[in-house]
Amino acid sequence: MSLLECRGVGMKFGGAAALTSVDVRAEANAITGLIGPNGAGKTTLFNCITGLLEPTSGVVLLDDEDITDRPPFKRARGGVARTFQRLELFTSLSVRENIQVAGEIRNRWSRKDRLDAKEECDRVLELLGIAHLADRDVGEIPTGMARRVEMGRALMTRPRILLLDEPASGQDEQETEEFGVLLLHLCENGTAILLVEHDVALVMRVCSFIQVLDFGRIIAAGTPAEIQTNQAVLDAYLGEDQNA
Amino acid sequence: MQDFLAYTVLGLCLGSVYAIAATGLVVTYSTSGVFNFAHGAVATFSALIFWQLRFDWGVPAPIAIFLTIFVFAPLIGVILETVVIRGLRGTSEVTRLVTPIAVLLGVNGAATWIWFRGGSRNIVPKKFFGGSKVDILGQAVFYHQLIGVGIAVVVAIALYVLLFRTRMGVTMRATVDDRTLLMLNGGRPDRMSLFSWAIGASLAGLAGVLLSPQQGALQIFALTLLIFDAYPAAIAGRLRSVPLTYAGAMVLGLSKLYFDWASDAGQKWLALRNMRNAIPALLLFAALLLLPQDRLRGTIVSRTRERFHVPTMKQAVAWGGVLIAVVFMLQTLMSGSAVISLANAMALALLAISLVLLTGYAGEINLAIFTFAGIALIAAWQFDVGPGGLATKESLSVPAILLSICVCAIVGGLIALPALRLRGLYLGLATFAFGIVVYQLVFLQTAPLKADIFGWKFTINFYTTGSLTMPRPDWFGIDFNDQRNFLMLMTVFFAVIGIGLIALRRSAYGRMVVAMKDSPAACATLGLNVTRLKLSVFMLSSGISGLGGLMWACQQRTLPNNNGFDGFQSLTLFMIAVVGGIGYVSGALLAGIFLALLSVVMPNIWGKLGSDYPGLHWLFVSVFGNFTKFVGPALIGIGLGKNPSGIAHQIMEGFRPYRRTPVAAAVWAAGLIGLWFLAWRGVIGNWTFALIVVASAVIVPYVIKAIFADRFEDDELAINGEHLDQIGLGREFRASDRAMLDSALGITSAAAEAEVHHVPA
């Protein structure tokens, strides 16, 4: 049984089908990759999983429980957290407040398992390597760091599965390297990750299973090694260089 | 049946004019993303221009129509787009809503200034073809009305074809979707936006010309309200669909006429005799509720230009104390009438402070703030004064205040509950509609409502006597009928609420509220029930507005039922509060002061100057006085696009030198206290004191900067208020920016050129 599963998820905007019967799964204690060219439907699928969009067909299961009809906040309370491809930071708040408020929100719905939001915020700031930016206005920091803030905010809810939408974009080579280590660390500590990322090298390094989306359909699924040699994936996304 | 058909014909005629007005709104919204609150004002202004040309100057009708609809009205649209609307890019939804409200007040103010500055005047627009009629289904219909029907059909078809079947229409709609992308594809969004505003203004003008004869003698605000009636039609079309807008307009026109038919023109049911005027607002509310659930969206503008600093609790308490001390000191110098003006300002500030929480922190909109004031007044009056209409108690009691706060909070919650599905503009319109419905059905309700529920008979008196007199409180043995004491009471209330709001903003709850404003989608994905949080904010804010409203009512003492409850005053206060700085408690204080200054104090000063210098009476009273009263509030609102954070923010930035040099600030403050003492003892006059205070506030920061230059070195990094590392961010990068950067970094033009040429290809 997968921790998160999408079965036959379809999404239409008017007459345009963004997703067609998509089956995606993410296992507990693992990093699962979801790759594909721009416009393939990755972010739309994330929106369907987190409830920001209501799929026109199919179901979303969390721990085998159908959560398709749940509003976004209930899905978050069930353990699904995410970051956004287009940054969704709280621009009126500082970096620290962005992360702390997530803990405070969590304390509102998780009264039995409350956390010290300030303390936890400090821990997350350190973990993500952005403690030095804590008191900066979140609108002033570079995009790569802002993506870490979003990730820290999601981590404050102590999710069971973390959906990351292009988290490495805006980060340089060194930062991406460190970021990969961080993802593996989180996974080791029990947070499952569904990773959408265009940095294929990062995906191949950290993911144990990869699914490839193209034109709203899953065209391949397998281990990194299998994906790198899959002809459909090479044609649609990776290109021949990847195979060389 | 004959009557039914006759009323149907008339309903369709009325609906046609609404269709013209509503499609104009749709054009501007679907091509600029700005809901043109000034649509009714443009219509009214155009109707007056037409009257001036046709009936006052005797210009032939075709020429007058051509000049009004195809020259003057589009010119107004072009001016609005160029001067006002373009400045709104990168601003929040609140700013984009407020600026057209300022335009509305400004255009109406200008019309009052031009045509009615001498007071009431009998301007009577006439129907086309001199009121000739034709018989349709047994109903005599004016040619004027038939012209309206014909034009509405032509306009609807033409607009549909333009927007959805032509390349220009696609470009116009693309302008609002993504300007940058449109520019990258060779489109000219500025030109398209200009064109759409010209069309929208033309349609407003057309509606104004067609509707104005219905009124008899033209009244500016009444005609503007008639155009407001078209809003539900535009909402029925979701501000995008021309056919749905047209259908909505017909439903609106028919509803009004069928009500006339069923109620015998309002005579049948006494309690509902104002229902006709409330029908558009009720339909607007219904149309908003029938809109599909607004899905959780992310930020529309990734980083708006509004910036609000949050003071620390120490600062908040200190400033609260300073406010109380300053008001106390000032009132000792003031004459009785000046104290009344200051008390009026404080009462309005108490009303505006509820918007700091709702709009400044939460980003939600309430365009019916005076409605809540009225509700609080009725609740307290029912409790303390009683249904007899005569004061049975001599003072306002604490339970009555608590009751008013609770009633307002509950009413706010009830209104917000269905409307909270919506956001921004739609929520604003819902509250505006609520305000109009309450005004028509409650505040104008002079007949007692007798009810019998399961044998329990009771009478509800809303505004039975046409005005309510609210006694002031009498606590701690202090006589608050004394204006100075009541001013101090309101000041203490303001300071306490202000400190409370800042404490709330700095709390976890406050952070959540602000986070919700910035990105509801992100909040929901963190597990926050956004709707519940919004509801709590709305209730809390409504409760505060109840308290503020009650104090405002006590300040006015006697409130006629038409005193500010018709919606316009709520729009004005909301606009001025945003201009003052909606994210700041001090912004609410400034809003109260501005409104009192512009509507009462300044006209009084001009009046005094006019009587002191009779030769210049026309200049001081007719020109300056009316201009200040009618156009002044709007002008400061129109400038909001340039400074969306508000005047409070600007003042704080201006006083930054004091924060860095506390000793200098202390010396300055001590000097002012010394001056006050001299004024209090009569050594210097009040005007001398005021002039020195204002002059020192302007000059001293520059002196401090000159003396303590070393403490302001990092300011050199800022150019024209923009930090060096942020120049060009959030707006287009200009060639002049590069020159300034070169200059600031000490790079000569030649060196910079050489650098450019050496960049490898």
mmCIF file with all atom_site columns, C-alpha atoms in Angstrom, chain B residues 620-724:
data_model
loop_
_atom_site.group_PDB
_atom_site.id
_atom_site.type_symbol
_atom_site.label_atom_id
_atom_site.label_alt_id
_atom_site.label_comp_id
_atom_site.label_asym_id
_atom_site.label_entity_id
_atom_site.label_seq_id
_atom_site.pdbx_PDB_ins_code
_atom_site.Cartn_x
_atom_site.Cartn_y
_atom_site.Cartn_z
_atom_site.occupancy
_atom_site.B_iso_or_equiv
_atom_site.pdbx_formal_charge
_atom_site.auth_seq_id
_atom_site.auth_comp_id
_atom_site.auth_asym_id
_atom_site.auth_atom_id
_atom_site.pdbx_PDB_model_num
ATOM 1   C CA . PHE B 1 620 ? -12.421 81.723 -0.939 1.00 0.00 ? 620 PHE B CA 1
ATOM 2   C CA . VAL B 1 621 ? -15.927 80.305 -0.667 1.00 0.00 ? 621 VAL B CA 1
ATOM 3   C CA . SER B 1 622 ? -17.113 79.460 -4.176 1.00 0.00 ? 622 SER B CA 1
ATOM 4   C CA . VAL B 1 623 ? -13.801 78.277 -5.552 1.00 0.00 ? 623 VAL B CA 1
ATOM 5   C CA . PHE B 1 624 ? -11.505 77.132 -2.738 1.00 0.00 ? 624 PHE B CA 1
ATOM 6   C CA . GLY B 1 625 ? -14.228 76.171 -0.247 1.00 0.00 ? 625 GLY B CA 1
ATOM 7   C CA . ASN B 1 626 ? -16.296 74.078 -2.615 1.00 0.00 ? 626 ASN B CA 1
ATOM 8   C CA . PHE B 1 627 ? -13.225 72.602 -4.232 1.00 0.00 ? 627 PHE B CA 1
ATOM 9   C CA . THR B 1 628 ? -11.849 71.494 -0.854 1.00 0.00 ? 628 THR B CA 1
ATOM 10  C CA . LYS B 1 629 ? -15.183 70.065 0.227  1.00 0.00 ? 629 LYS B CA 1
ATOM 11  C CA . PHE B 1 630 ? -16.198 68.283 -2.945 1.00 0.00 ? 630 PHE B CA 1
ATOM 12  C CA . VAL B 1 631 ? -13.019 67.433 -4.816 1.00 0.00 ? 631 VAL B CA 1
ATOM 13  C CA . GLY B 1 632 ? -10.344 67.436 -2.080 1.00 0.00 ? 632 GLY B CA 1
ATOM 14  C CA . PRO B 1 633 ? -11.049 63.988 -0.594 1.00 0.00 ? 633 PRO B CA 1
ATOM 15  C CA . ALA B 1 634 ? -11.053 62.480 -4.045 1.00 0.00 ? 634 ALA B CA 1
ATOM 16  C CA . LEU B 1 635 ? -7.796  64.077 -5.134 1.00 0.00 ? 635 LEU B CA 1
ATOM 17  C CA . ILE B 1 636 ? -5.836  62.539 -2.288 1.00 0.00 ? 636 ILE B CA 1
ATOM 18  C CA . GLY B 1 637 ? -7.453  59.172 -3.104 1.00 0.00 ? 637 GLY B CA 1
ATOM 19  C CA . ILE B 1 638 ? -6.573  59.405 -6.768 1.00 0.00 ? 638 ILE B CA 1
ATOM 20  C CA . GLY B 1 639 ? -2.920  59.837 -5.838 1.00 0.00 ? 639 GLY B CA 1
ATOM 21  C CA . LEU B 1 640 ? -2.957  56.534 -3.988 1.00 0.00 ? 640 LEU B CA 1
ATOM 22  C CA . GLY B 1 641 ? -1.369  54.654 -6.883 1.00 0.00 ? 641 GLY B CA 1
ATOM 23  C CA . LYS B 1 642 ? 1.843   56.603 -6.280 1.00 0.00 ? 642 LYS B CA 1
ATOM 24  C CA . ASN B 1 643 ? 1.955   55.812 -2.581 1.00 0.00 ? 643 ASN B CA 1
ATOM 25  C CA . PRO B 1 644 ? -0.152  52.706 -1.933 1.00 0.00 ? 644 PRO B CA 1
ATOM 26  C CA . SER B 1 645 ? 1.161   52.291 1.621  1.00 0.00 ? 645 SER B CA 1
ATOM 27  C CA . GLY B 1 646 ? -0.602  55.486 2.633  1.00 0.00 ? 646 GLY B CA 1
ATOM 28  C CA . ILE B 1 647 ? 0.270   58.791 4.176  1.00 0.00 ? 647 ILE B CA 1
ATOM 29  C CA . ALA B 1 648 ? 1.023   57.350 7.631  1.00 0.00 ? 648 ALA B CA 1
ATOM 30  C CA . HIS B 1 649 ? 3.836   55.353 6.028  1.00 0.00 ? 649 HIS B CA 1
ATOM 31  C CA . GLN B 1 650 ? 5.177   58.464 4.320  1.00 0.00 ? 650 GLN B CA 1
ATOM 32  C CA . ILE B 1 651 ? 5.124   60.435 7.554  1.00 0.00 ? 651 ILE B CA 1
ATOM 33  C CA . MET B 1 652 ? 6.952   57.664 9.362  1.00 0.00 ? 652 MET B CA 1
ATOM 34  C CA . GLU B 1 653 ? 9.611   57.602 6.678  1.00 0.00 ? 653 GLU B CA 1
ATOM 35  C CA . GLY B 1 654 ? 9.878   61.393 6.916  1.00 0.00 ? 654 GLY B CA 1
ATOM 36  C CA . PHE B 1 655 ? 10.434  61.175 10.657 1.00 0.00 ? 655 PHE B CA 1
ATOM 37  C CA . ARG B 1 656 ? 13.104  58.518 10.410 1.00 0.00 ? 656 ARG B CA 1
ATOM 38  C CA . PRO B 1 657 ? 15.825  61.009 11.386 1.00 0.00 ? 657 PRO B CA 1
ATOM 39  C CA . TYR B 1 658 ? 14.208  61.336 14.824 1.00 0.00 ? 658 TYR B CA 1
ATOM 40  C CA . ARG B 1 659 ? 14.357  57.576 15.374 1.00 0.00 ? 659 ARG B CA 1
ATOM 41  C CA . ARG B 1 660 ? 18.092  57.527 14.781 1.00 0.00 ? 660 ARG B CA 1
ATOM 42  C CA . THR B 1 661 ? 18.818  60.514 16.949 1.00 0.00 ? 661 THR B CA 1
ATOM 43  C CA . PRO B 1 662 ? 16.734  60.045 20.089 1.00 0.00 ? 662 PRO B CA 1
ATOM 44  C CA . VAL B 1 663 ? 18.428  62.952 21.849 1.00 0.00 ? 663 VAL B CA 1
ATOM 45  C CA . ALA B 1 664 ? 17.496  65.348 19.053 1.00 0.00 ? 664 ALA B CA 1
ATOM 46  C CA . ALA B 1 665 ? 13.944  63.951 19.111 1.00 0.00 ? 665 ALA B CA 1
ATOM 47  C CA . ALA B 1 666 ? 13.734  64.512 22.858 1.00 0.00 ? 666 ALA B CA 1
ATOM 48  C CA . VAL B 1 667 ? 14.994  68.084 22.483 1.00 0.00 ? 667 VAL B CA 1
ATOM 49  C CA . TRP B 1 668 ? 12.430  68.730 19.745 1.00 0.00 ? 668 TRP B CA 1
ATOM 50  C CA . ALA B 1 669 ? 9.611   67.247 21.845 1.00 0.00 ? 669 ALA B CA 1
ATOM 51  C CA . ALA B 1 670 ? 10.683  69.271 24.882 1.00 0.00 ? 670 ALA B CA 1
ATOM 52  C CA . GLY B 1 671 ? 10.697  72.389 22.724 1.00 0.00 ? 671 GLY B CA 1
ATOM 53  C CA . LEU B 1 672 ? 7.169   71.690 21.579 1.00 0.00 ? 672 LEU B CA 1
ATOM 54  C CA . ILE B 1 673 ? 5.993   71.150 25.148 1.00 0.00 ? 673 ILE B CA 1
ATOM 55  C CA . GLY B 1 674 ? 7.606   74.467 26.063 1.00 0.00 ? 674 GLY B CA 1
ATOM 56  C CA . LEU B 1 675 ? 5.815   76.162 23.184 1.00 0.00 ? 675 LEU B CA 1
ATOM 57  C CA . TRP B 1 676 ? 2.541   74.614 24.245 1.00 0.00 ? 676 TRP B CA 1
ATOM 58  C CA . PHE B 1 677 ? 3.081   75.976 27.736 1.00 0.00 ? 677 PHE B CA 1
ATOM 59  C CA . LEU B 1 678 ? 3.658   79.455 26.314 1.00 0.00 ? 678 LEU B CA 1
ATOM 60  C CA . ALA B 1 679 ? 0.523   79.157 24.187 1.00 0.00 ? 679 ALA B CA 1
ATOM 61  C CA . TRP B 1 680 ? -1.467  77.850 27.148 1.00 0.00 ? 680 TRP B CA 1
ATOM 62  C CA . ARG B 1 681 ? -0.353  80.772 29.261 1.00 0.00 ? 681 ARG B CA 1
ATOM 63  C CA . GLY B 1 682 ? -1.291  83.123 26.434 1.00 0.00 ? 682 GLY B CA 1
ATOM 64  C CA . VAL B 1 683 ? 2.285   84.297 25.789 1.00 0.00 ? 683 VAL B CA 1
ATOM 65  C CA . ILE B 1 684 ? 2.047   83.240 22.128 1.00 0.00 ? 684 ILE B CA 1
ATOM 66  C CA . GLY B 1 685 ? -1.069  82.877 20.023 1.00 0.00 ? 685 GLY B CA 1
ATOM 67  C CA . ASN B 1 686 ? -2.519  79.555 18.898 1.00 0.00 ? 686 ASN B CA 1
ATOM 68  C CA . TRP B 1 687 ? -1.771  80.233 15.245 1.00 0.00 ? 687 TRP B CA 1
ATOM 69  C CA . THR B 1 688 ? 1.845   81.042 16.098 1.00 0.00 ? 688 THR B CA 1
ATOM 70  C CA . PHE B 1 689 ? 2.063   77.804 18.042 1.00 0.00 ? 689 PHE B CA 1
ATOM 71  C CA . ALA B 1 690 ? 0.530   75.808 15.160 1.00 0.00 ? 690 ALA B CA 1
ATOM 72  C CA . LEU B 1 691 ? 2.800   77.401 12.566 1.00 0.00 ? 691 LEU B CA 1
ATOM 73  C CA . ILE B 1 692 ? 5.946   76.743 14.601 1.00 0.00 ? 692 ILE B CA 1
ATOM 74  C CA . VAL B 1 693 ? 4.921   73.111 15.174 1.00 0.00 ? 693 VAL B CA 1
ATOM 75  C CA . VAL B 1 694 ? 4.263   72.481 11.485 1.00 0.00 ? 694 VAL B CA 1
ATOM 76  C CA . ALA B 1 695 ? 7.381   74.328 10.337 1.00 0.00 ? 695 ALA B CA 1
ATOM 77  C CA . SER B 1 696 ? 9.599   72.537 12.835 1.00 0.00 ? 696 SER B CA 1
ATOM 78  C CA . ALA B 1 697 ? 8.144   69.155 11.817 1.00 0.00 ? 697 ALA B CA 1
ATOM 79  C CA . VAL B 1 698 ? 9.153   69.875 8.232  1.00 0.00 ? 698 VAL B CA 1
ATOM 80  C CA . ILE B 1 699 ? 12.510  71.558 8.822  1.00 0.00 ? 699 ILE B CA 1
ATOM 81  C CA . VAL B 1 700 ? 13.992  69.802 11.854 1.00 0.00 ? 700 VAL B CA 1
ATOM 82  C CA . PRO B 1 701 ? 14.465  66.373 10.152 1.00 0.00 ? 701 PRO B CA 1
ATOM 83  C CA . TYR B 1 702 ? 16.657  68.060 7.518  1.00 0.00 ? 702 TYR B CA 1
ATOM 84  C CA . VAL B 1 703 ? 18.617  69.868 10.216 1.00 0.00 ? 703 VAL B CA 1
ATOM 85  C CA . ILE B 1 704 ? 19.152  66.600 12.088 1.00 0.00 ? 704 ILE B CA 1
ATOM 86  C CA . LYS B 1 705 ? 20.313  64.905 8.906  1.00 0.00 ? 705 LYS B CA 1
ATOM 87  C CA . ALA B 1 706 ? 22.779  67.698 8.276  1.00 0.00 ? 706 ALA B CA 1
ATOM 88  C CA . ILE B 1 707 ? 24.175  67.633 11.829 1.00 0.00 ? 707 ILE B CA 1
ATOM 89  C CA . PHE B 1 708 ? 24.305  63.854 12.226 1.00 0.00 ? 708 PHE B CA 1
ATOM 90  C CA . ALA B 1 709 ? 25.248  63.025 8.636  1.00 0.00 ? 709 ALA B CA 1
ATOM 91  C CA . ASP B 1 710 ? 27.330  60.009 9.724  1.00 0.00 ? 710 ASP B CA 1
ATOM 92  C CA . ARG B 1 711 ? 24.228  58.236 11.015 1.00 0.00 ? 711 ARG B CA 1
ATOM 93  C CA . PHE B 1 712 ? 22.505  58.454 7.645  1.00 0.00 ? 712 PHE B CA 1
ATOM 94  C CA . GLU B 1 713 ? 25.294  57.261 5.410  1.00 0.00 ? 713 GLU B CA 1
ATOM 95  C CA . ASP B 1 714 ? 23.478  54.100 4.373  1.00 0.00 ? 714 ASP B CA 1
ATOM 96  C CA . ASP B 1 715 ? 20.640  56.256 3.072  1.00 0.00 ? 715 ASP B CA 1
ATOM 97  C CA . GLU B 1 716 ? 22.987  57.331 0.319  1.00 0.00 ? 716 GLU B CA 1
ATOM 98  C CA . LEU B 1 717 ? 22.424  53.886 -1.113 1.00 0.00 ? 717 LEU B CA 1
ATOM 99  C CA . ALA B 1 718 ? 18.845  54.856 -1.813 1.00 0.00 ? 718 ALA B CA 1
ATOM 100 C CA . ILE B 1 719 ? 17.969  56.843 -4.897 1.00 0.00 ? 719 ILE B CA 1
ATOM 101 C CA . ASN B 1 720 ? 14.572  58.494 -5.051 1.00 0.00 ? 720 ASN B CA 1
ATOM 102 C CA . GLY B 1 721 ? 13.428  56.293 -2.194 1.00 0.00 ? 721 GLY B CA 1
ATOM 103 C CA . GLU B 1 722 ? 14.501  53.057 -3.876 1.00 0.00 ? 722 GLU B CA 1
ATOM 104 C CA . HIS B 1 723 ? 17.331  51.026 -2.419 1.00 0.00 ? 723 HIS B CA 1
ATOM 105 C CA . LEU B 1 724 ? 20.280  50.694 -4.725 1.00 0.00 ? 724 LEU B CA 1
#
